[in-house]
PDB file of C-alpha atoms in Angstrom:
ATOM      1  CA  MET A   1     -24.799 -13.356 -37.878  1.00  0.00           C
ATOM      2  CA  ALA A   2     -22.564 -16.023 -40.689  1.00  0.00           C
ATOM      3  CA  GLY A   3     -19.324 -16.852 -40.442  1.00  0.00           C
ATOM      4  CA  THR A   4     -19.121 -15.211 -36.455  1.00  0.00           C
ATOM      5  CA  PRO A   5     -16.898 -17.345 -34.517  1.00  0.00           C
ATOM      6  CA  SER A   6     -18.548 -18.731 -32.133  1.00  0.00           C
ATOM      7  CA  THR A   7     -15.826 -18.429 -29.259  1.00  0.00           C
ATOM      8  CA  VAL A   8     -13.202 -15.912 -29.668  1.00  0.00           C
ATOM      9  CA  ASP A   9      -9.886 -15.161 -26.995  1.00  0.00           C
ATOM     10  CA  TRP A  10      -8.633 -11.885 -28.408  1.00  0.00           C
ATOM     11  CA  ARG A  11      -5.231 -12.622 -25.617  1.00  0.00           C
ATOM     12  CA  ALA A  12      -4.601 -16.479 -26.822  1.00  0.00           C
ATOM     13  CA  GLU A  13      -4.088 -14.353 -29.989  1.00  0.00           C
ATOM     14  CA  GLY A  14      -1.905 -11.824 -27.991  1.00  0.00           C
ATOM     15  CA  LYS A  15      -3.570  -9.152 -29.254  1.00  0.00           C
ATOM     16  CA  VAL A  16      -4.331  -7.077 -25.927  1.00  0.00           C
ATOM     17  CA  THR A  17      -1.497  -5.641 -22.950  1.00  0.00           C
ATOM     18  CA  LYS A  18      -1.492  -6.076 -19.424  1.00  0.00           C
ATOM     19  CA  VAL A  19      -4.003  -5.377 -17.213  1.00  0.00           C
ATOM     20  CA  LYS A  20      -3.435  -1.707 -15.991  1.00  0.00           C
ATOM     21  CA  ASN A  21      -3.816   0.140 -12.850  1.00  0.00           C
ATOM     22  CA  GLN A  22      -6.019   3.336 -13.137  1.00  0.00           C
ATOM     23  CA  GLY A  23      -4.999   4.424  -9.183  1.00  0.00           C
ATOM     24  CA  LYS A  24      -6.967   6.838  -7.673  1.00  0.00           C
ATOM     25  CA  CYS A  25      -8.572   8.606 -10.933  1.00  0.00           C
ATOM     26  CA  GLY A  26     -11.498   7.158 -12.541  1.00  0.00           C
ATOM     27  CA  SER A  27      -9.937   7.183 -15.666  1.00  0.00           C
ATOM     28  CA  CYS A  28     -11.562   3.856 -16.554  1.00  0.00           C
ATOM     29  CA  TRP A  29     -12.794   5.798 -19.627  1.00  0.00           C
ATOM     30  CA  ALA A  30      -9.154   6.792 -20.588  1.00  0.00           C
ATOM     31  CA  PHE A  31      -8.367   2.239 -20.289  1.00  0.00           C
ATOM     32  CA  SER A  32     -10.832   1.557 -21.765  1.00  0.00           C
ATOM     33  CA  ALA A  33     -11.186   2.958 -24.911  1.00  0.00           C
ATOM     34  CA  THR A  34      -6.431   3.142 -25.317  1.00  0.00           C
ATOM     35  CA  ALA A  35      -6.796  -0.731 -24.750  1.00  0.00           C
ATOM     36  CA  SER A  36      -9.783  -1.125 -27.431  1.00  0.00           C
ATOM     37  CA  ILE A  37      -6.997   1.134 -29.491  1.00  0.00           C
ATOM     38  CA  GLU A  38      -4.590  -1.505 -28.687  1.00  0.00           C
ATOM     39  CA  SER A  39      -5.647  -4.231 -29.661  1.00  0.00           C
ATOM     40  CA  ALA A  40      -7.304  -2.752 -33.234  1.00  0.00           C
ATOM     41  CA  HIS A  41      -4.072  -2.468 -33.767  1.00  0.00           C
ATOM     42  CA  ALA A  42      -1.964  -5.531 -32.715  1.00  0.00           C
ATOM     43  CA  ILE A  43      -4.916  -6.895 -35.150  1.00  0.00           C
ATOM     44  CA  LYS A  44      -4.368  -4.722 -37.921  1.00  0.00           C
ATOM     45  CA  THR A  45       0.119  -4.111 -37.515  1.00  0.00           C
ATOM     46  CA  GLY A  46       1.095  -7.535 -35.555  1.00  0.00           C
ATOM     47  CA  GLU A  47       2.461  -4.382 -32.989  1.00  0.00           C
ATOM     48  CA  LEU A  48       0.363  -4.392 -29.580  1.00  0.00           C
ATOM     49  CA  ALA A  49       1.675  -0.562 -28.204  1.00  0.00           C
ATOM     50  CA  ASP A  50       1.377   0.097 -25.332  1.00  0.00           C
ATOM     51  CA  LEU A  51      -0.936   3.611 -25.626  1.00  0.00           C
ATOM     52  CA  SER A  52      -1.462   5.769 -22.834  1.00  0.00           C
ATOM     53  CA  GLU A  53      -4.623   6.778 -21.035  1.00  0.00           C
ATOM     54  CA  GLN A  54      -2.494   9.378 -19.814  1.00  0.00           C
ATOM     55  CA  GLU A  55      -2.859  11.414 -22.628  1.00  0.00           C
ATOM     56  CA  LEU A  56      -6.479  11.616 -22.902  1.00  0.00           C
ATOM     57  CA  LEU A  57      -6.777  12.916 -18.946  1.00  0.00           C
ATOM     58  CA  ASP A  58      -5.204  15.242 -19.973  1.00  0.00           C
ATOM     59  CA  CYS A  59      -6.473  16.392 -23.408  1.00  0.00           C
ATOM     60  CA  ASP A  60      -9.819  14.936 -23.773  1.00  0.00           C
ATOM     61  CA  THR A  61     -12.316  18.171 -23.345  1.00  0.00           C
ATOM     62  CA  GLY A  62     -14.612  15.945 -23.320  1.00  0.00           C
ATOM     63  CA  SER A  63     -14.552  14.342 -20.010  1.00  0.00           C
ATOM     64  CA  GLY A  64     -13.944  15.158 -17.237  1.00  0.00           C
ATOM     65  CA  GLY A  65     -10.355  13.375 -15.974  1.00  0.00           C
ATOM     66  CA  CYS A  66     -10.502  12.034 -12.850  1.00  0.00           C
ATOM     67  CA  VAL A  67     -14.007  12.026 -12.138  1.00  0.00           C
ATOM     68  CA  SER A  68     -15.454  10.584 -15.198  1.00  0.00           C
ATOM     69  CA  GLY A  69     -15.221   9.975 -19.144  1.00  0.00           C
ATOM     70  CA  TYR A  70     -16.693   8.718 -21.754  1.00  0.00           C
ATOM     71  CA  ILE A  71     -15.713   6.749 -23.881  1.00  0.00           C
ATOM     72  CA  ASN A  72     -17.114   7.793 -27.395  1.00  0.00           C
ATOM     73  CA  THR A  73     -15.059  11.317 -26.666  1.00  0.00           C
ATOM     74  CA  ALA A  74     -12.135   9.548 -25.700  1.00  0.00           C
ATOM     75  CA  PHE A  75     -11.571   7.813 -29.401  1.00  0.00           C
ATOM     76  CA  SER A  76     -13.295  10.756 -30.307  1.00  0.00           C
ATOM     77  CA  THR A  77      -9.233  12.731 -29.605  1.00  0.00           C
ATOM     78  CA  ALA A  78      -7.961   9.804 -30.451  1.00  0.00           C
ATOM     79  CA  GLU A  79      -9.331  10.552 -33.913  1.00  0.00           C
ATOM     80  CA  ARG A  80      -7.762  13.888 -33.417  1.00  0.00           C
ATOM     81  CA  LEU A  81      -4.740  13.530 -32.358  1.00  0.00           C
ATOM     82  CA  GLY A  82      -3.802   9.999 -32.319  1.00  0.00           C
ATOM     83  CA  LEU A  83      -2.039   8.880 -29.214  1.00  0.00           C
ATOM     84  CA  MET A  84       1.545   8.492 -27.700  1.00  0.00           C
ATOM     85  CA  GLN A  85       3.811   5.318 -25.539  1.00  0.00           C
ATOM     86  CA  TYR A  86       3.341   5.431 -22.410  1.00  0.00           C
ATOM     87  CA  SER A  87       5.904   5.129 -21.882  1.00  0.00           C
ATOM     88  CA  GLN A  88       6.401   8.966 -23.948  1.00  0.00           C
ATOM     89  CA  TYR A  89       3.323   9.953 -21.978  1.00  0.00           C
ATOM     90  CA  PRO A  90       2.632   7.799 -18.322  1.00  0.00           C
ATOM     91  CA  TYR A  91       0.107   7.369 -16.799  1.00  0.00           C
ATOM     92  CA  HIS A  92       0.273  10.105 -13.280  1.00  0.00           C
ATOM     93  CA  GLY A  93      -3.921   9.126 -11.769  1.00  0.00           C
ATOM     94  CA  VAL A  94      -3.916  12.921 -12.287  1.00  0.00           C
ATOM     95  CA  LYS A  95      -5.330  15.574 -15.131  1.00  0.00           C
ATOM     96  CA  GLY A  96      -3.047  18.051 -16.521  1.00  0.00           C
ATOM     97  CA  ALA A  97      -3.080  20.904 -17.148  1.00  0.00           C
ATOM     98  CA  SER A  98      -2.294  20.799 -20.425  1.00  0.00           C
ATOM     99  CA  CYS A  99      -2.461  18.962 -23.765  1.00  0.00           C
ATOM    100  CA  LYS A 100       0.476  17.512 -24.138  1.00  0.00           C
ATOM    101  CA  ALA A 101       0.146  15.564 -27.192  1.00  0.00           C
ATOM    102  CA  THR A 102       2.829  16.268 -29.706  1.00  0.00           C
ATOM    103  CA  THR A 103       2.089  14.422 -33.714  1.00  0.00           C
ATOM    104  CA  GLN A 104       5.024  14.282 -34.035  1.00  0.00           C
ATOM    105  CA  ALA A 105       5.461  11.446 -31.324  1.00  0.00           C
ATOM    106  CA  THR A 106       1.379  10.399 -32.151  1.00  0.00           C
ATOM    107  CA  ALA A 107       2.705   6.045 -32.240  1.00  0.00           C
ATOM    108  CA  VAL A 108      -1.053   4.879 -33.411  1.00  0.00           C
ATOM    109  CA  THR A 109      -3.323   6.912 -35.546  1.00  0.00           C
ATOM    110  CA  VAL A 110      -7.138   6.081 -34.780  1.00  0.00           C
ATOM    111  CA  THR A 111      -9.430   6.541 -37.830  1.00  0.00           C
ATOM    112  CA  GLY A 112     -13.278   5.281 -36.704  1.00  0.00           C
ATOM    113  CA  TYR A 113     -14.900   3.944 -34.560  1.00  0.00           C
ATOM    114  CA  LYS A 114     -18.324   2.518 -34.353  1.00  0.00           C
ATOM    115  CA  ASN A 115     -20.932   1.365 -31.638  1.00  0.00           C
ATOM    116  CA  VAL A 116     -22.648  -1.495 -31.624  1.00  0.00           C
ATOM    117  CA  LYS A 117     -26.414  -1.602 -30.993  1.00  0.00           C
ATOM    118  CA  SER A 118     -27.444  -2.293 -27.210  1.00  0.00           C
ATOM    119  CA  GLN A 119     -28.469  -5.044 -26.583  1.00  0.00           C
ATOM    120  CA  ASP A 120     -27.977  -7.253 -30.229  1.00  0.00           C
ATOM    121  CA  GLN A 121     -26.803  -9.469 -28.840  1.00  0.00           C
ATOM    122  CA  ALA A 122     -25.762 -10.507 -33.217  1.00  0.00           C
ATOM    123  CA  GLN A 123     -24.089  -7.107 -34.014  1.00  0.00           C
ATOM    124  CA  PHE A 124     -21.986  -7.782 -31.037  1.00  0.00           C
ATOM    125  CA  LYS A 125     -20.783 -10.898 -31.354  1.00  0.00           C
ATOM    126  CA  ALA A 126     -19.660 -10.016 -34.991  1.00  0.00           C
ATOM    127  CA  ALA A 127     -17.940  -6.377 -33.304  1.00  0.00           C
ATOM    128  CA  ILE A 128     -16.156  -8.780 -30.647  1.00  0.00           C
ATOM    129  CA  ALA A 129     -15.228 -10.957 -33.427  1.00  0.00           C
ATOM    130  CA  GLN A 130     -13.616  -8.603 -34.920  1.00  0.00           C
ATOM    131  CA  GLY A 131     -11.454  -7.512 -31.596  1.00  0.00           C
ATOM    132  CA  PRO A 132     -12.141  -6.548 -28.505  1.00  0.00           C
ATOM    133  CA  LEU A 133     -14.660  -3.818 -27.226  1.00  0.00           C
ATOM    134  CA  SER A 134     -15.147  -0.672 -25.050  1.00  0.00           C
ATOM    135  CA  VAL A 135     -17.883  -0.989 -22.734  1.00  0.00           C
TER     136      VAL A 135
END
Protein backbone atom coordinates (compact mmCIF):
# COMPACT_ATOMS: atom_id res chain seq x y z
CA MET A 1 0.00 0.00 0.00
CA ALA A 2 1.20 3.47 -0.79
CA GLY A 3 2.47 5.36 2.21
CA THR A 4 3.01 2.24 4.33
CA PRO A 5 6.45 2.28 5.97
CA SER A 6 8.77 -0.63 5.17
CA THR A 7 9.64 -1.03 8.87
CA VAL A 8 8.16 0.03 12.18
CA ASP A 9 9.33 -0.68 15.73
CA TRP A 10 6.70 0.30 18.29
CA ARG A 11 9.11 -0.57 21.12
CA ALA A 12 11.48 2.18 19.98
CA GLU A 13 8.51 4.57 19.97
CA GLY A 14 7.72 3.71 23.62
CA LYS A 15 4.28 2.35 22.70
CA VAL A 16 4.67 -1.22 24.06
CA THR A 17 4.55 -2.30 27.70
CA LYS A 18 7.09 -4.61 29.30
CA VAL A 19 6.96 -8.37 28.75
CA LYS A 20 4.52 -10.03 31.14
CA ASN A 21 4.22 -13.59 32.47
CA GLN A 22 0.94 -15.51 32.26
CA GLY A 23 2.27 -18.23 34.56
CA LYS A 24 0.62 -21.63 34.23
CA CYS A 25 -2.69 -20.15 33.13
CA GLY A 26 -3.47 -20.46 29.40
CA SER A 27 -4.40 -16.80 29.15
CA CYS A 28 -2.25 -15.78 26.18
CA TRP A 29 -5.43 -14.51 24.49
CA ALA A 30 -5.99 -11.99 27.32
CA PHE A 31 -2.35 -10.88 27.31
CA SER A 32 -2.40 -10.43 23.55
CA ALA A 33 -5.58 -8.36 23.66
CA THR A 34 -4.48 -6.12 26.54
CA ALA A 35 -1.07 -5.57 24.92
CA SER A 36 -2.56 -4.33 21.67
CA ILE A 37 -5.11 -2.18 23.54
CA GLU A 38 -2.32 -0.71 25.69
CA SER A 39 -0.36 0.15 22.54
CA ALA A 40 -3.37 1.62 20.71
CA HIS A 41 -4.10 3.77 23.76
CA ALA A 42 -0.45 4.91 23.94
CA ILE A 43 -0.38 5.78 20.25
CA LYS A 44 -3.60 7.78 20.60
CA THR A 45 -2.94 9.54 23.93
CA GLY A 46 0.80 9.30 24.60
CA GLU A 47 0.04 7.46 27.87
CA LEU A 48 1.26 3.86 28.17
CA ALA A 49 -1.21 2.15 30.52
CA ASP A 50 -0.63 -1.22 32.22
CA LEU A 51 -4.04 -2.88 31.83
CA SER A 52 -5.65 -5.83 33.59
CA GLU A 53 -5.50 -9.25 31.96
CA GLN A 54 -7.31 -10.63 35.02
CA GLU A 55 -10.33 -8.49 34.19
CA LEU A 56 -10.59 -10.28 30.85
CA LEU A 57 -10.13 -13.69 32.52
CA ASP A 58 -12.97 -12.96 34.93
CA CYS A 59 -15.32 -10.95 32.72
CA ASP A 60 -15.03 -12.43 29.21
CA THR A 61 -17.87 -14.95 29.22
CA GLY A 62 -17.09 -16.05 25.65
CA SER A 63 -13.66 -17.41 26.56
CA GLY A 64 -12.55 -20.26 28.79
CA GLY A 65 -10.35 -18.44 31.27
CA CYS A 66 -7.09 -20.34 31.77
CA VAL A 67 -8.12 -23.14 29.43
CA SER A 68 -8.45 -21.11 26.26
CA GLY A 69 -9.80 -17.88 24.93
CA TYR A 70 -10.51 -15.77 21.92
CA ILE A 71 -8.96 -12.43 21.10
CA ASN A 72 -12.16 -11.19 19.41
CA THR A 73 -14.28 -11.86 22.51
CA ALA A 74 -11.58 -10.20 24.62
CA PHE A 75 -11.86 -7.10 22.44
CA SER A 76 -15.66 -7.25 22.63
CA THR A 77 -15.47 -7.50 26.43
CA ALA A 78 -13.08 -4.54 26.56
CA GLU A 79 -15.40 -2.62 24.26
CA ARG A 80 -18.36 -3.36 26.55
CA LEU A 81 -16.65 -2.78 29.92
CA GLY A 82 -13.49 -0.81 29.23
CA LEU A 83 -10.34 -2.03 31.00
CA MET A 84 -9.04 -1.23 34.44
CA GLN A 85 -5.40 -0.68 35.35
CA TYR A 86 -3.43 -3.76 36.40
CA SER A 87 -2.82 -2.12 39.80
CA GLN A 88 -6.58 -1.97 40.43
CA TYR A 89 -7.37 -5.48 39.12
CA PRO A 90 -4.13 -7.48 39.48
CA TYR A 91 -3.39 -10.76 37.73
CA HIS A 92 -3.71 -13.99 39.74
CA GLY A 93 -3.50 -16.47 36.88
CA VAL A 94 -6.78 -18.19 37.74
CA LYS A 95 -10.30 -17.43 36.57
CA GLY A 96 -12.18 -15.71 39.37
CA ALA A 97 -15.68 -16.60 40.45
CA SER A 98 -17.11 -13.28 39.30
CA CYS A 99 -16.28 -10.20 37.29
CA LYS A 100 -15.11 -7.37 39.52
CA ALA A 101 -14.90 -4.72 36.81
CA THR A 102 -16.30 -1.34 37.69
CA THR A 103 -16.93 1.44 35.22
CA GLN A 104 -15.80 4.02 37.80
CA ALA A 105 -12.29 2.54 37.66
CA THR A 106 -12.09 2.11 33.87
CA ALA A 107 -8.71 3.36 32.66
CA VAL A 108 -9.16 2.74 28.94
CA THR A 109 -12.21 2.43 26.75
CA VAL A 110 -12.32 0.57 23.45
CA THR A 111 -14.50 1.89 20.64
CA GLY A 112 -13.90 -0.82 18.07
CA TYR A 113 -11.46 -3.24 16.52
CA LYS A 114 -10.81 -4.73 13.11
CA ASN A 115 -9.69 -8.13 11.89
CA VAL A 116 -6.91 -8.41 9.34
CA LYS A 117 -7.74 -10.75 6.51
CA SER A 118 -5.73 -13.97 6.67
CA GLN A 119 -2.82 -14.17 4.22
CA ASP A 120 -3.28 -10.54 3.12
CA GLN A 121 0.24 -9.14 3.43
CA ALA A 122 -0.69 -5.63 2.28
CA GLN A 123 -3.51 -5.41 4.85
CA PHE A 124 -1.17 -6.74 7.56
CA LYS A 125 1.52 -4.16 6.73
CA ALA A 126 -1.04 -1.35 6.72
CA ALA A 127 -2.43 -2.50 10.09
CA ILE A 128 0.96 -2.91 11.77
CA ALA A 129 1.91 0.59 10.61
CA GLN A 130 -1.00 1.85 12.75
CA GLY A 131 -0.02 -0.16 15.86
CA PRO A 132 0.85 -3.56 17.30
CA LEU A 133 -1.52 -6.42 16.45
CA SER A 134 -2.94 -9.37 18.36
CA VAL A 135 -2.49 -12.76 16.76
